[in-house]
Amino acid sequence: MMLDLFAQADDLQRIDELRAELHRHNYNYYVLNAPEISDQEFDHLMYELQDLEARHPEYKDPNSPTMRVGSDLNKNFTQMTHKYPMLSLANTYSEADVADFYERVRKGLEGEDFEICAELKFDGTSISLTYVDGKLTQAVTRGDGVQGDVVTDNVKTIRSIPLVLPPDKGYPREFEMRGEVLMPWTVFEDLNRARELREEPLFANPRNAASGTLKLQNSAEVASRKLDAYLYYVLGEQLPHDGHYENLMEARKWGFKISEHMRKCRTLQEVMDYINYWDTERKNLPVATDGIVLKVNSARQQQRLGLTAKSPRWAIAYKFQAERACTRLNKVTYQVGRTGAVTPVANLDPVQLAGTIVKRASLHNADIIAGLDLHIGDMVYVEKGGEIIPKIVGVNPDARSQAGEKVHFITHCPECGAELIRYEGEAAHYCPNDVACPPQIKGKIEHFIARKAMNIDGLGPETVDQFYQEGLIHDIADLYTLKASDIMALDRMGEKSAENIVKGIEQSKNVPWPRVLFAIGIRFVGETTAKLLAKAFPSIDDLASATLDDLIKVDEIGEKIAQSILLYFKDERNRTLIERLRAYGVQLKGEERNPEEYTNKLEGLSFVISGVFALHSREEYKELIEKNGGKNVGSISKKTSYILAGENMGPSKLQKANDLHIPIIDENTFLEMIK
Ligand code: IVH
């Protein structure tokens, strides 16, 4: 009993240590951009903490760094009234409006000197964070400005938002931080790419992606979306300074991510220079911005200027010119993708927009067309904002000279004539004819040969199209029947390239099973899902005979993916396709494990590896530890069984190992242990 109590006290102490350490590493990484440890070491510390917390539920802390991983629990958001209403800003679009604002402020302050704090207007979704005694207690969305949704668990997954502030930094006992939750461009592009592969609707811009993500019910999924946040406003009763800028500089010391691009301006000219600089420079930022916010810096002067019904008189938003043009709609065409999704495309009179000539723009779906009440010949507005593809944002009704035909979304596939369907709750229409609709067939083959799939050199969309037109291929298995002589007979095909293609196809037979599984293109089975499935099901036969239960037992495989897999293997045509791939020698199972390499000699032992080795690399040692049943951990604790040390072990690790009396072994001793 006594012993148990000691062990318990040790665990609790270790939990505290780990929490403090992880908070610090989070801040170094996400706010300062200056990590001190590797991602892997970070993960190990996190696992250790998760493990300890699971064993000590009584020591739960809502602000533990583990809370950033999110939870799988579903929840409905509750509403909360904002302590200070979240006002919006009046928008302006011209320098003249900015000059008017400046003049209004000058008059309002009756000749008092004032400073304007100029900031970037981040284009995400706003959030209000409450901190009490240095701890994040609540995160609420803007909602209608008076009431918002409580999204604390989701916000905790955002690594740049501190959950606990370092002690004694002079922050008020209670205060509120406001800011913008953002999805960086790179994350947004990756997310959309992944959604495209899983055939899910794409987000139009990072703003929608960020606000959609904050409202997800599953915070574990929120965590995977890698949101970021900039904080731009401190509110509270006992703030350290009168100046907004000065308070934010203070908040930076408390651990908040504050933009480096705020400037205090003393003249209208300085304000204009700031606006002009960022109008172009913003394109180099990692996150989307849609304007500049100008705020009177002094809180006392802000009070003096006061509010109107909707927005403060002491601040204004200057919006960058949305890159927009007006042009004529000539016709609407429809594109059918690999998945059968039908996208309407506006064909326009060519128009110059943001440095390129635009002839086509997306119309997204049937609802958007109906909402715009679109007619052929209409003068339409095209915008290229944060979006990747230009889109039609409106119609100029006054310019509708002669009534052109109203645009009605098609009912049948333009490629194969099949009647289109619309799944419940989805905006897109689909062509259901996945076996005979040409773009679907070609799309599946293009997906199969792609670099991340079978990586077949020499083949691209044009060659696939040509082979298909010539009747050489109708599905992915046909690729393996291609002969150099058939290819050579085609237009624009030399002997050398024909041989290269055949060689590339031959080499694809070495592509390992997880990538083949991705390549065959089962709906919703993207690259990551394929890896998970291939690990759980060592061969395609195992996967094909799996039941719904078997499938959803696999981590991260939900009902939607599972159903799609069942459906795929239920289809006789897919089973025949698989048999043909098998006959041609494509890898439909994983490599056999060599049982001799696996032992349980290190079972129950945990190792920390440190220093440089002569006989094997660190990675090889890690693998050896795992293959022999041991566990790799990132940092030394009382629980560590051994330190496997090479040359130049770090002095702090050495000190810690000695303090905790952890045995240090060299590589020869380790190799003896597993011999
Ligand atoms: S200050 C009373 N500063 O723009 C002052 N807002 O209508 C309130 N925004 O939805 C806001 N960047 O989410 C402020 N640097 C910034 C901002 C910013 C983006 C958003 C904010 C709000 C909208 C203003």
XYZ file of C-alpha atoms and ligand atoms in Angstrom:
699
model
C 0.000 0.000 0.000
C 2.780 2.378 1.023
C 4.598 1.559 -2.181
C 1.526 2.300 -4.244
C 1.217 5.683 -2.664
C 4.819 6.499 -3.490
C 4.355 5.365 -7.058
C 1.282 7.544 -7.236
C 3.117 10.616 -5.965
C 5.858 9.999 -8.524
C 3.320 9.764 -11.312
C 1.645 12.975 -10.301
C 4.958 14.767 -10.141
C 5.856 13.433 -13.555
C 2.473 14.544 -14.934
C 3.181 18.088 -13.710
C 6.658 18.006 -15.195
C 5.406 16.762 -18.539
C 2.591 19.287 -18.687
C 4.963 22.178 -18.035
C 7.491 20.846 -20.523
C 4.903 20.301 -23.266
C 3.368 23.738 -22.785
C 6.833 25.219 -23.199
C 7.616 23.187 -26.345
C 4.258 24.114 -27.823
C 5.001 27.780 -27.334
C 8.510 27.422 -28.797
C 7.156 25.670 -31.841
C 3.878 27.374 -32.601
C 4.432 30.917 -31.390
C 8.186 31.464 -31.576
C 8.777 29.146 -34.514
C 11.887 27.929 -32.695
C 11.518 24.306 -31.581
C 14.095 22.873 -29.201
C 13.230 19.214 -29.683
C 12.265 17.043 -32.636
C 8.629 16.313 -33.493
C 9.235 12.726 -32.533
C 10.580 13.635 -29.112
C 7.566 15.878 -28.650
C 5.228 13.021 -29.549
C 6.941 10.719 -27.088
C 6.500 13.201 -24.262
C 2.862 13.548 -25.274
C 2.343 9.766 -25.294
C 3.951 9.466 -21.905
C 1.613 12.117 -20.526
C -1.450 10.562 -22.164
C -0.523 7.241 -20.670
C -0.076 8.663 -17.159
C -3.289 10.667 -17.373
C -5.207 7.597 -18.449
C -3.957 5.842 -15.329
C -4.832 8.788 -13.098
C -8.204 10.071 -14.186
C -8.519 11.771 -10.815
C -5.715 14.098 -11.897
C -7.525 15.301 -14.964
C -6.902 18.894 -16.031
C -8.980 20.559 -18.757
C -5.903 22.588 -19.738
C -3.460 19.732 -20.010
C -1.526 19.733 -23.318
C -3.194 16.383 -24.072
C -6.480 18.238 -24.473
C -5.080 19.625 -27.726
C -5.371 16.196 -29.286
C -9.147 16.503 -29.092
C -11.667 13.838 -28.305
C -13.943 11.635 -30.296
C -16.995 12.569 -28.277
C -19.773 14.219 -30.196
C -21.224 17.326 -28.755
C -23.636 20.041 -29.536
C -22.424 23.515 -28.829
C -23.958 25.580 -26.094
C -24.428 29.305 -26.491
C -22.893 31.927 -24.275
C -23.489 35.663 -24.026
C -20.343 37.717 -24.602
C -19.210 39.783 -21.646
C -18.266 42.545 -24.109
C -20.314 42.345 -27.334
C -18.237 41.440 -30.383
C -18.755 44.448 -32.618
C -17.941 44.419 -36.272
C -16.076 47.141 -38.119
C -17.336 49.586 -40.703
C -15.809 48.689 -44.064
C -14.222 51.137 -46.454
C -12.859 50.521 -49.888
C -10.994 53.677 -50.870
C -8.209 55.910 -49.674
C -10.683 58.779 -49.622
C -12.778 56.867 -47.046
C -9.655 56.319 -44.966
C -8.888 60.034 -45.095
C -12.484 60.752 -43.977
C -12.096 58.377 -41.042
C -8.843 60.066 -40.041
C -10.509 63.446 -40.192
C -13.508 62.273 -38.146
C -11.165 60.988 -35.452
C -9.194 64.240 -35.443
C -12.371 66.268 -35.026
C -13.799 63.884 -32.428
C -10.681 64.268 -30.309
C -10.803 68.024 -30.657
C -7.217 68.537 -31.626
C -5.662 66.054 -29.186
C -2.653 64.171 -30.554
C -3.469 60.583 -31.448
C -1.868 57.486 -32.883
C -3.447 54.969 -35.227
C -2.514 51.340 -34.869
C -2.519 49.785 -38.348
C -2.897 45.996 -38.538
C -3.555 43.308 -41.065
C -7.148 42.186 -41.316
C -6.890 38.425 -41.098
C -9.454 36.540 -43.120
C -10.560 33.724 -40.883
C -13.166 33.438 -38.193
C -13.139 35.482 -35.005
C -12.850 34.024 -31.558
C -13.063 35.301 -28.002
C -10.880 33.620 -25.393
C -11.347 34.094 -21.658
C -8.423 33.611 -19.295
C -8.876 33.388 -15.546
C -5.833 33.044 -13.277
C -3.664 32.401 -16.315
C -5.817 29.556 -17.628
C -7.950 29.386 -20.731
C -11.443 28.846 -19.398
C -13.588 29.400 -22.434
C -13.520 30.012 -26.179
C -16.597 31.429 -27.889
C -17.281 32.197 -31.555
C -18.596 35.594 -32.584
C -22.090 34.245 -33.325
C -24.382 37.225 -33.744
C -22.004 39.450 -31.787
C -24.073 39.173 -28.616
C -24.118 35.401 -28.226
C -21.758 32.832 -29.663
C -21.086 29.090 -29.612
C -18.822 27.666 -26.935
C -16.095 25.843 -28.860
C -13.495 25.514 -26.108
C -12.521 21.896 -26.801
C -12.002 22.597 -30.470
C -9.992 25.740 -29.793
C -7.745 23.823 -27.414
C -6.474 21.865 -30.399
C -4.959 25.061 -31.851
C -1.361 24.898 -30.799
C -0.628 28.600 -31.017
C -3.307 29.369 -28.421
C -1.847 28.987 -24.927
C -3.899 26.902 -22.508
C -1.904 27.974 -19.481
C 0.142 31.170 -19.216
C 3.521 31.246 -17.506
C 3.201 32.546 -13.910
C 4.096 36.053 -12.734
C 3.982 37.836 -16.055
C 1.717 40.576 -14.798
C -1.493 39.719 -16.656
C -4.827 40.598 -15.041
C -6.602 37.924 -13.017
C -9.304 37.821 -15.656
C -9.141 39.099 -19.212
C -10.332 38.356 -22.709
C -8.272 37.909 -25.861
C -9.858 38.302 -29.244
C -8.383 37.149 -32.460
C -8.804 35.327 -35.699
C -8.665 31.572 -36.190
C -7.042 30.839 -39.522
C -6.210 27.986 -41.786
C -2.811 28.635 -43.399
C -2.744 28.430 -47.200
C -0.602 25.290 -47.274
C -2.892 23.461 -44.843
C -5.921 24.602 -46.837
C -4.442 23.341 -50.097
C -3.480 19.980 -48.563
C -6.922 19.637 -47.025
C -8.645 20.312 -50.334
C -6.354 17.892 -52.148
C -7.206 15.191 -49.630
C -10.906 15.993 -49.877
C -10.725 15.770 -53.633
C -9.250 12.289 -53.366
C -11.938 11.249 -50.923
C -14.508 12.826 -53.209
C -15.712 15.242 -50.575
C -16.836 18.782 -51.462
C -13.970 21.298 -51.503
C -13.752 24.384 -49.316
C -13.922 27.563 -51.402
C -11.374 29.452 -49.283
C -9.401 29.193 -46.031
C -12.004 31.284 -44.194
C -14.776 28.786 -44.833
C -12.408 25.950 -44.020
C -11.438 27.571 -40.694
C -14.987 28.340 -39.591
C -16.248 24.954 -40.782
C -13.474 23.273 -38.830
C -14.197 25.164 -35.598
C -17.772 23.918 -35.750
C -16.881 20.253 -36.223
C -18.376 18.013 -33.610
C -15.300 15.873 -33.295
C -12.369 17.757 -31.809
C -9.915 15.012 -32.813
C -10.714 15.882 -36.399
C -10.298 19.577 -35.621
C -6.831 18.770 -34.252
C -5.889 17.106 -37.534
C -6.762 20.258 -39.478
C -3.856 22.311 -38.051
C -5.543 25.642 -37.480
C -3.576 28.682 -36.418
C -4.594 31.909 -34.679
C -3.472 35.518 -34.384
C -4.715 37.542 -31.448
C -5.427 41.221 -32.045
C -7.312 42.638 -29.089
C -6.968 42.481 -25.279
C -10.005 43.385 -23.193
C -10.325 43.557 -19.445
C -10.629 45.760 -16.417
C -7.013 45.976 -15.325
C -4.912 46.027 -18.439
C -1.297 47.095 -18.054
C -1.405 50.009 -20.537
C -3.707 52.583 -22.061
C -2.352 51.772 -25.535
C -3.877 48.920 -27.549
C -0.518 48.306 -29.245
C 1.348 48.307 -25.931
C -1.121 45.829 -24.418
C -0.630 43.489 -27.339
C 3.148 43.717 -26.971
C 2.635 42.752 -23.341
C 0.331 39.874 -24.367
C 3.094 38.602 -26.616
C 5.213 38.193 -23.469
C 2.364 36.256 -21.847
C 2.668 33.698 -24.646
C 0.152 34.866 -27.261
C 0.778 34.892 -30.981
C 0.615 38.542 -31.991
C 1.252 39.645 -35.545
C 4.677 41.150 -36.158
C 3.203 43.487 -38.737
C 1.352 45.952 -36.519
C 2.524 49.570 -36.826
C 1.714 52.721 -34.940
C 1.146 55.594 -37.358
C 1.321 59.266 -36.454
C 0.149 60.750 -39.756
C -2.367 59.945 -42.460
C 0.553 59.506 -44.841
C 2.016 56.762 -42.647
C -1.369 55.019 -42.684
C -1.537 55.205 -46.491
C 2.020 53.911 -46.835
C 1.121 50.933 -44.656
C -1.978 50.194 -46.763
C -0.068 50.453 -50.038
C 2.765 48.283 -48.827
C 0.482 45.450 -47.680
C -1.797 45.614 -50.715
C 0.879 43.708 -52.633
C 3.031 42.270 -49.859
C 0.101 40.352 -48.323
C 0.374 37.867 -51.158
C 3.565 36.571 -49.553
C 1.946 35.867 -46.186
C 1.245 32.275 -45.113
C -2.362 33.139 -44.229
C -5.217 34.937 -46.002
C -5.829 38.629 -45.312
C -8.580 40.751 -46.802
C -7.719 44.239 -45.640
C -6.212 46.528 -43.044
C -7.717 47.427 -39.687
C -7.062 50.932 -38.355
C -7.601 51.536 -34.646
C -7.145 54.613 -32.499
C -4.444 53.371 -30.142
C -5.380 54.933 -26.807
C -8.211 53.213 -24.883
C -9.054 56.534 -23.273
C -9.453 58.125 -26.692
C -11.424 55.099 -27.902
C -13.878 55.681 -25.065
C -14.079 59.320 -25.922
C -14.966 58.529 -29.529
C -17.488 55.861 -28.537
C -19.594 53.544 -30.651
C -22.364 53.700 -33.194
C -25.130 51.086 -33.083
C -23.038 48.522 -34.935
C -19.401 49.439 -34.793
C -16.877 51.527 -32.925
C -16.101 55.061 -34.106
C -12.463 54.510 -33.208
C -11.762 51.772 -35.731
C -12.347 50.993 -39.368
C -11.567 48.231 -41.837
C -10.048 49.095 -45.198
C -10.803 46.192 -47.530
C -8.398 45.359 -50.317
C -9.944 45.571 -53.758
C -11.447 42.155 -54.348
C -10.027 41.221 -57.671
C -13.237 41.408 -59.646
C -14.208 41.958 -63.272
C -17.433 42.199 -65.232
C -17.930 40.206 -68.414
C -20.494 38.397 -70.545
C -21.678 34.841 -69.944
C -21.763 33.015 -73.269
C -22.631 29.514 -72.226
C -22.544 27.022 -69.392
C -20.745 23.727 -69.926
C -20.485 20.773 -67.581
C -17.412 18.817 -66.521
C -17.575 15.253 -65.278
C -14.822 14.212 -62.871
C -13.297 10.844 -61.971
C -15.945 10.354 -59.327
C -18.808 11.278 -61.623
C -19.318 14.653 -59.892
C -20.642 17.184 -62.390
C -19.277 20.748 -62.187
C -20.961 23.590 -64.084
C -18.490 25.952 -65.773
C -19.274 29.464 -66.991
C -17.752 30.233 -70.424
C -17.077 33.963 -70.550
C -15.884 36.714 -72.849
C -12.165 36.818 -71.967
C -11.438 39.405 -69.272
C -8.300 40.585 -67.475
C -8.381 39.704 -63.769
C -5.539 39.846 -61.221
C -2.847 39.475 -63.825
C -4.385 36.654 -65.858
C -6.984 36.393 -68.596
C -10.079 34.590 -67.393
C -12.308 32.773 -69.862
C -13.932 30.271 -67.574
C -15.185 30.354 -64.014
C -16.726 27.848 -61.671
C -20.446 27.942 -60.994
C -20.095 25.254 -58.300
C -23.523 23.591 -58.332
C -27.182 23.738 -59.291
C -28.179 25.742 -56.205
C -25.699 28.511 -56.989
C -26.994 28.774 -60.570
C -30.576 28.962 -59.370
C -29.631 31.499 -56.666
C -28.083 33.815 -59.282
C -31.087 33.472 -61.599
C -28.565 33.156 -64.391
C -29.418 33.806 -68.061
C -27.197 33.347 -71.108
C -25.860 36.746 -72.227
C -25.898 38.147 -68.667
C -23.126 40.493 -67.585
C -21.639 38.663 -64.621
C -19.103 39.620 -61.947
C -16.090 37.350 -61.683
C -13.904 37.386 -58.588
C -10.605 35.904 -57.692
C -10.368 36.419 -53.974
C -8.756 33.853 -51.752
C -10.204 31.230 -54.062
C -8.148 29.045 -56.321
C -10.563 29.070 -59.240
C -12.291 32.299 -60.288
C -15.976 32.286 -59.511
C -19.113 34.134 -60.536
C -20.280 36.221 -57.590
C -23.195 38.089 -59.092
C -25.154 39.280 -62.062
C -25.704 42.851 -63.177
C -29.498 42.798 -63.699
C -29.526 46.248 -65.358
C -27.300 45.010 -68.137
C -29.739 42.231 -69.143
C -30.558 43.784 -72.512
C -32.358 41.017 -74.296
C -33.592 38.134 -72.228
C -31.298 35.221 -72.965
C -32.332 31.725 -72.098
C -32.477 30.940 -68.381
C -29.766 28.501 -67.301
C -31.170 25.220 -65.996
C -28.862 22.608 -64.550
C -28.670 19.565 -66.815
C -30.536 16.383 -65.970
C -28.368 13.947 -67.967
C -24.624 13.344 -68.167
C -23.113 15.354 -71.046
C -20.564 12.583 -71.628
C -22.599 9.389 -71.560
C -26.239 10.427 -71.336
C -26.983 8.685 -68.019
C -29.541 10.387 -65.795
C -27.802 12.376 -63.035
C -28.445 11.733 -59.369
C -28.074 13.892 -56.301
C -27.221 12.254 -52.979
C -29.106 13.348 -49.928
C -27.413 16.318 -48.262
C -24.897 16.873 -51.074
C -24.759 19.914 -53.298
C -23.253 18.147 -56.290
C -24.972 16.096 -58.991
C -23.340 12.812 -59.997
C -23.296 10.658 -63.087
C -23.879 7.152 -61.737
C -22.475 5.365 -64.797
C -19.024 4.597 -63.406
C -18.265 1.726 -65.798
C -18.969 3.337 -69.141
C -18.740 7.097 -68.705
C -15.478 8.115 -70.450
C -14.188 10.853 -68.076
C -14.821 8.550 -65.134
C -12.885 5.722 -66.751
C -10.032 7.975 -67.823
C -10.045 9.669 -64.417
C -9.679 6.316 -62.658
C -6.756 5.372 -64.900
C -5.111 8.764 -64.343
C -5.469 8.292 -60.607
C -3.979 4.789 -60.862
C -0.832 5.940 -62.685
C -0.246 9.054 -60.523
C 3.048 9.537 -58.694
C 1.607 8.809 -55.252
C -0.174 5.724 -56.581
C 1.510 3.363 -59.084
C 3.925 6.088 -60.234
C 4.074 4.958 -63.860
C 6.682 6.993 -65.719
C 5.990 8.206 -69.218
C 2.208 8.087 -68.879
C 0.130 11.208 -68.335
C -3.438 12.390 -68.885
C -2.847 13.012 -72.622
C -1.448 9.526 -73.262
C -4.244 7.968 -71.237
C -6.721 9.902 -73.344
C -5.012 8.817 -76.565
C -4.856 5.132 -75.534
C -8.500 5.263 -74.524
C -9.574 6.931 -77.783
C -7.670 4.299 -79.746
C -9.393 1.541 -77.828
C -6.172 0.232 -76.252
C -7.323 0.581 -72.637
C -10.720 0.546 -70.946
C -9.688 0.051 -67.345
C -6.602 -0.036 -65.117
C -5.894 -3.725 -65.734
C -5.677 -3.125 -69.494
C -2.475 -1.149 -68.886
C -0.684 -4.446 -68.191
C -1.631 -5.804 -71.612
C -0.033 -2.915 -73.526
C 2.776 -3.840 -75.889
C 5.450 -1.458 -77.173
C 4.482 -2.327 -80.738
C 0.821 -1.247 -80.156
C 1.939 2.043 -78.653
C 4.492 2.746 -81.341
C 1.807 2.479 -83.997
C 0.053 5.535 -82.515
C 0.507 9.159 -83.578
C 3.338 11.095 -81.919
C 4.776 7.955 -80.296
C 8.425 7.098 -80.830
C 10.020 3.759 -80.171
C 11.897 5.060 -77.154
C 8.848 6.526 -75.409
C 6.792 3.407 -76.149
C 9.457 1.264 -74.535
C 9.678 3.598 -71.565
C 5.948 3.346 -70.988
C 6.003 -0.429 -71.067
C 9.010 -0.457 -68.747
C 7.237 1.935 -66.350
C 4.168 -0.294 -66.307
C 6.313 -3.362 -65.680
C 8.089 -1.625 -62.784
C 4.775 -0.704 -61.198
C 4.397 -4.384 -60.329
C 6.883 -3.686 -57.511
C 4.737 -0.981 -55.958
C 3.906 -2.133 -52.412
C 0.431 -3.187 -51.348
C -0.614 -0.023 -49.438
C -0.024 2.135 -52.506
C -1.766 -0.344 -54.799
C -4.762 -0.183 -52.482
C -4.771 3.603 -52.808
C -4.296 3.358 -56.581
C -7.286 1.140 -57.303
C -9.422 4.081 -56.247
C -12.048 2.802 -53.839
C -14.265 5.730 -52.968
C -13.096 7.535 -49.774
C -9.909 5.453 -49.547
C -7.217 8.124 -49.742
C -3.515 7.674 -49.242
C -3.567 7.623 -45.438
C -6.633 5.441 -45.183
C -5.050 2.973 -47.597
C -1.968 2.730 -45.390
C -4.081 2.055 -42.305
C -6.149 -0.556 -44.099
C -3.126 -2.272 -45.630
C -1.610 -2.596 -42.185
C -4.767 -4.100 -40.712
C -5.479 -6.334 -43.709
C -2.268 -7.894 -45.019
C -3.812 -8.847 -48.358
C -6.617 -7.834 -50.656
C -8.334 -11.142 -49.904
C -8.371 -10.271 -46.206
C -9.820 -6.880 -47.031
C -12.391 -8.260 -49.467
C -13.694 -10.721 -46.892
C -13.779 -8.215 -44.007
C -17.157 -7.460 -42.439
C -18.416 -4.030 -41.453
C -17.368 -4.791 -37.873
C -13.865 -5.852 -38.896
C -13.475 -2.653 -40.866
C -14.658 -0.159 -38.284
C -12.458 -1.812 -35.674
C -9.507 -0.304 -37.536
C -8.429 3.017 -36.063
C -9.807 5.998 -37.989
C -12.015 3.905 -40.269
C -15.575 5.072 -39.889
C -18.823 3.728 -41.201
C -18.720 5.802 -44.396
C -15.373 4.382 -45.532
C -16.319 0.884 -44.380
C -19.560 0.931 -46.366
C -17.733 2.123 -49.431
C -15.251 -0.767 -49.189
C -18.058 -3.305 -48.776
C -19.813 -1.851 -51.786
C -16.655 -2.007 -53.864
C -16.046 -5.689 -53.254
C -19.695 -6.560 -53.650
C -19.498 -5.490 -57.270
C -18.655 -8.431 -59.495
C -16.897 -6.148 -62.006
C -14.461 -4.928 -59.357
C -13.730 -8.488 -58.259
C -12.933 -9.438 -61.847
C -10.687 -6.397 -62.169
C -8.769 -7.402 -59.035
C -8.331 -10.963 -60.346
C -6.875 -9.599 -63.568
C -4.454 -7.320 -61.670
C -3.425 -10.340 -59.610
C -2.822 -12.404 -62.751
C -0.602 -9.659 -64.197
C 1.550 -9.683 -61.054
C 0.449 -6.514 -59.222
C 1.205 -6.679 -55.461
C -2.029 -7.339 -53.661
C -0.496 -8.336 -50.368
C 2.094 -6.991 -47.932
C 5.580 -8.358 -47.468
C 5.796 -11.387 -45.259
C 7.230 -10.649 -41.839
C 10.332 -12.683 -41.197
C 9.418 -14.290 -37.857
C 13.097 -14.740 -37.015
C 13.555 -11.003 -36.711
C 10.908 -10.719 -34.005
C 11.432 -11.711 -30.334
C 10.112 -10.653 -26.960
C 13.548 -10.365 -25.391
C 12.988 -6.713 -24.480
C 9.393 -7.018 -23.405
C 8.455 -4.527 -20.701
C 11.668 -2.539 -21.162
C 11.798 1.048 -22.308
C 14.804 2.687 -23.921
C 16.039 6.198 -24.494
C 18.559 6.443 -27.320
C 21.186 9.168 -27.148
C 24.416 10.037 -28.961
C 26.100 8.793 -32.125
C 26.681 5.103 -32.867
C 29.305 3.164 -34.807
C 27.596 -0.126 -35.664
C 24.007 0.864 -36.538
C 22.112 4.091 -37.060
C 19.730 5.436 -34.434
C 16.819 4.474 -36.674
C 18.089 0.909 -36.886
C 18.399 0.739 -33.103
C 14.856 1.995 -32.721
C 13.668 -0.691 -35.085
C 15.642 -3.358 -33.239
C 14.109 -2.292 -29.941
C 10.618 -2.541 -31.360
C 11.217 -5.829 -33.166
C 12.350 -7.325 -29.877
C 9.316 -6.174 -27.959
C 10.833 -3.092 -26.285
C 9.575 0.463 -26.285
C 11.294 3.648 -27.465
C 10.712 6.716 -25.338
C 11.828 10.271 -26.005
C 12.959 11.465 -22.626
C 14.420 9.989 -19.488
C 12.120 9.337 -16.580
C 12.091 7.021 -13.603
C 10.333 4.510 -15.797
C 13.156 4.315 -18.340
C 14.829 0.901 -18.181
C 18.012 1.706 -20.095
C 19.757 4.488 -21.897
C 21.355 3.204 -25.067
C 24.220 5.646 -25.398
C 26.661 6.272 -28.221
C 29.396 8.878 -28.464
C 28.660 12.442 -27.339
C 25.615 11.789 -25.235
C 24.122 15.169 -24.255
C 25.349 16.393 -20.820
C 21.835 17.126 -19.528
C 20.678 13.624 -20.401
C 23.743 12.165 -18.711
C 23.064 14.186 -15.593
C 19.419 13.130 -15.521
C 20.281 9.454 -16.064
C 22.737 9.584 -13.164
C 20.283 11.412 -10.911
C 17.621 8.802 -11.553
C 20.099 5.884 -11.487
C 19.133 4.651 -14.929
C 21.675 2.183 -16.324
C 23.551 3.427 -19.390
C 24.550 0.741 -21.875
C 26.652 0.916 -25.028
C 25.758 -0.603 -28.371
C 27.725 -3.824 -27.841
C 25.917 -4.523 -24.591
C 22.595 -3.820 -26.285
C 23.368 -6.158 -29.190
C 24.318 -8.845 -26.659
C 20.909 -8.417 -24.994
C 19.043 -9.257 -28.167
C 21.413 -11.830 -29.547
S -10.581 44.342 -34.383
C -13.918 46.450 -32.327
N -8.485 43.533 -35.736
O -12.568 41.556 -38.923
C -12.759 45.805 -32.989
N -10.601 42.615 -36.302
O -15.515 43.381 -38.554
C -13.094 44.456 -33.448
N -10.510 40.909 -38.078
O -14.962 39.774 -37.586
C -12.204 43.746 -34.333
N -8.325 40.996 -38.393
O -12.797 38.872 -36.879
C -9.822 43.423 -35.570
N -6.522 42.892 -36.801
C -7.850 42.777 -36.641
C -8.628 41.885 -37.427
C -10.014 41.839 -37.222
C -9.471 40.418 -38.765
C -11.920 40.517 -38.289
C -12.697 40.252 -37.042
C -14.080 40.814 -37.307
C -13.906 41.627 -38.542
C -14.217 43.073 -38.250
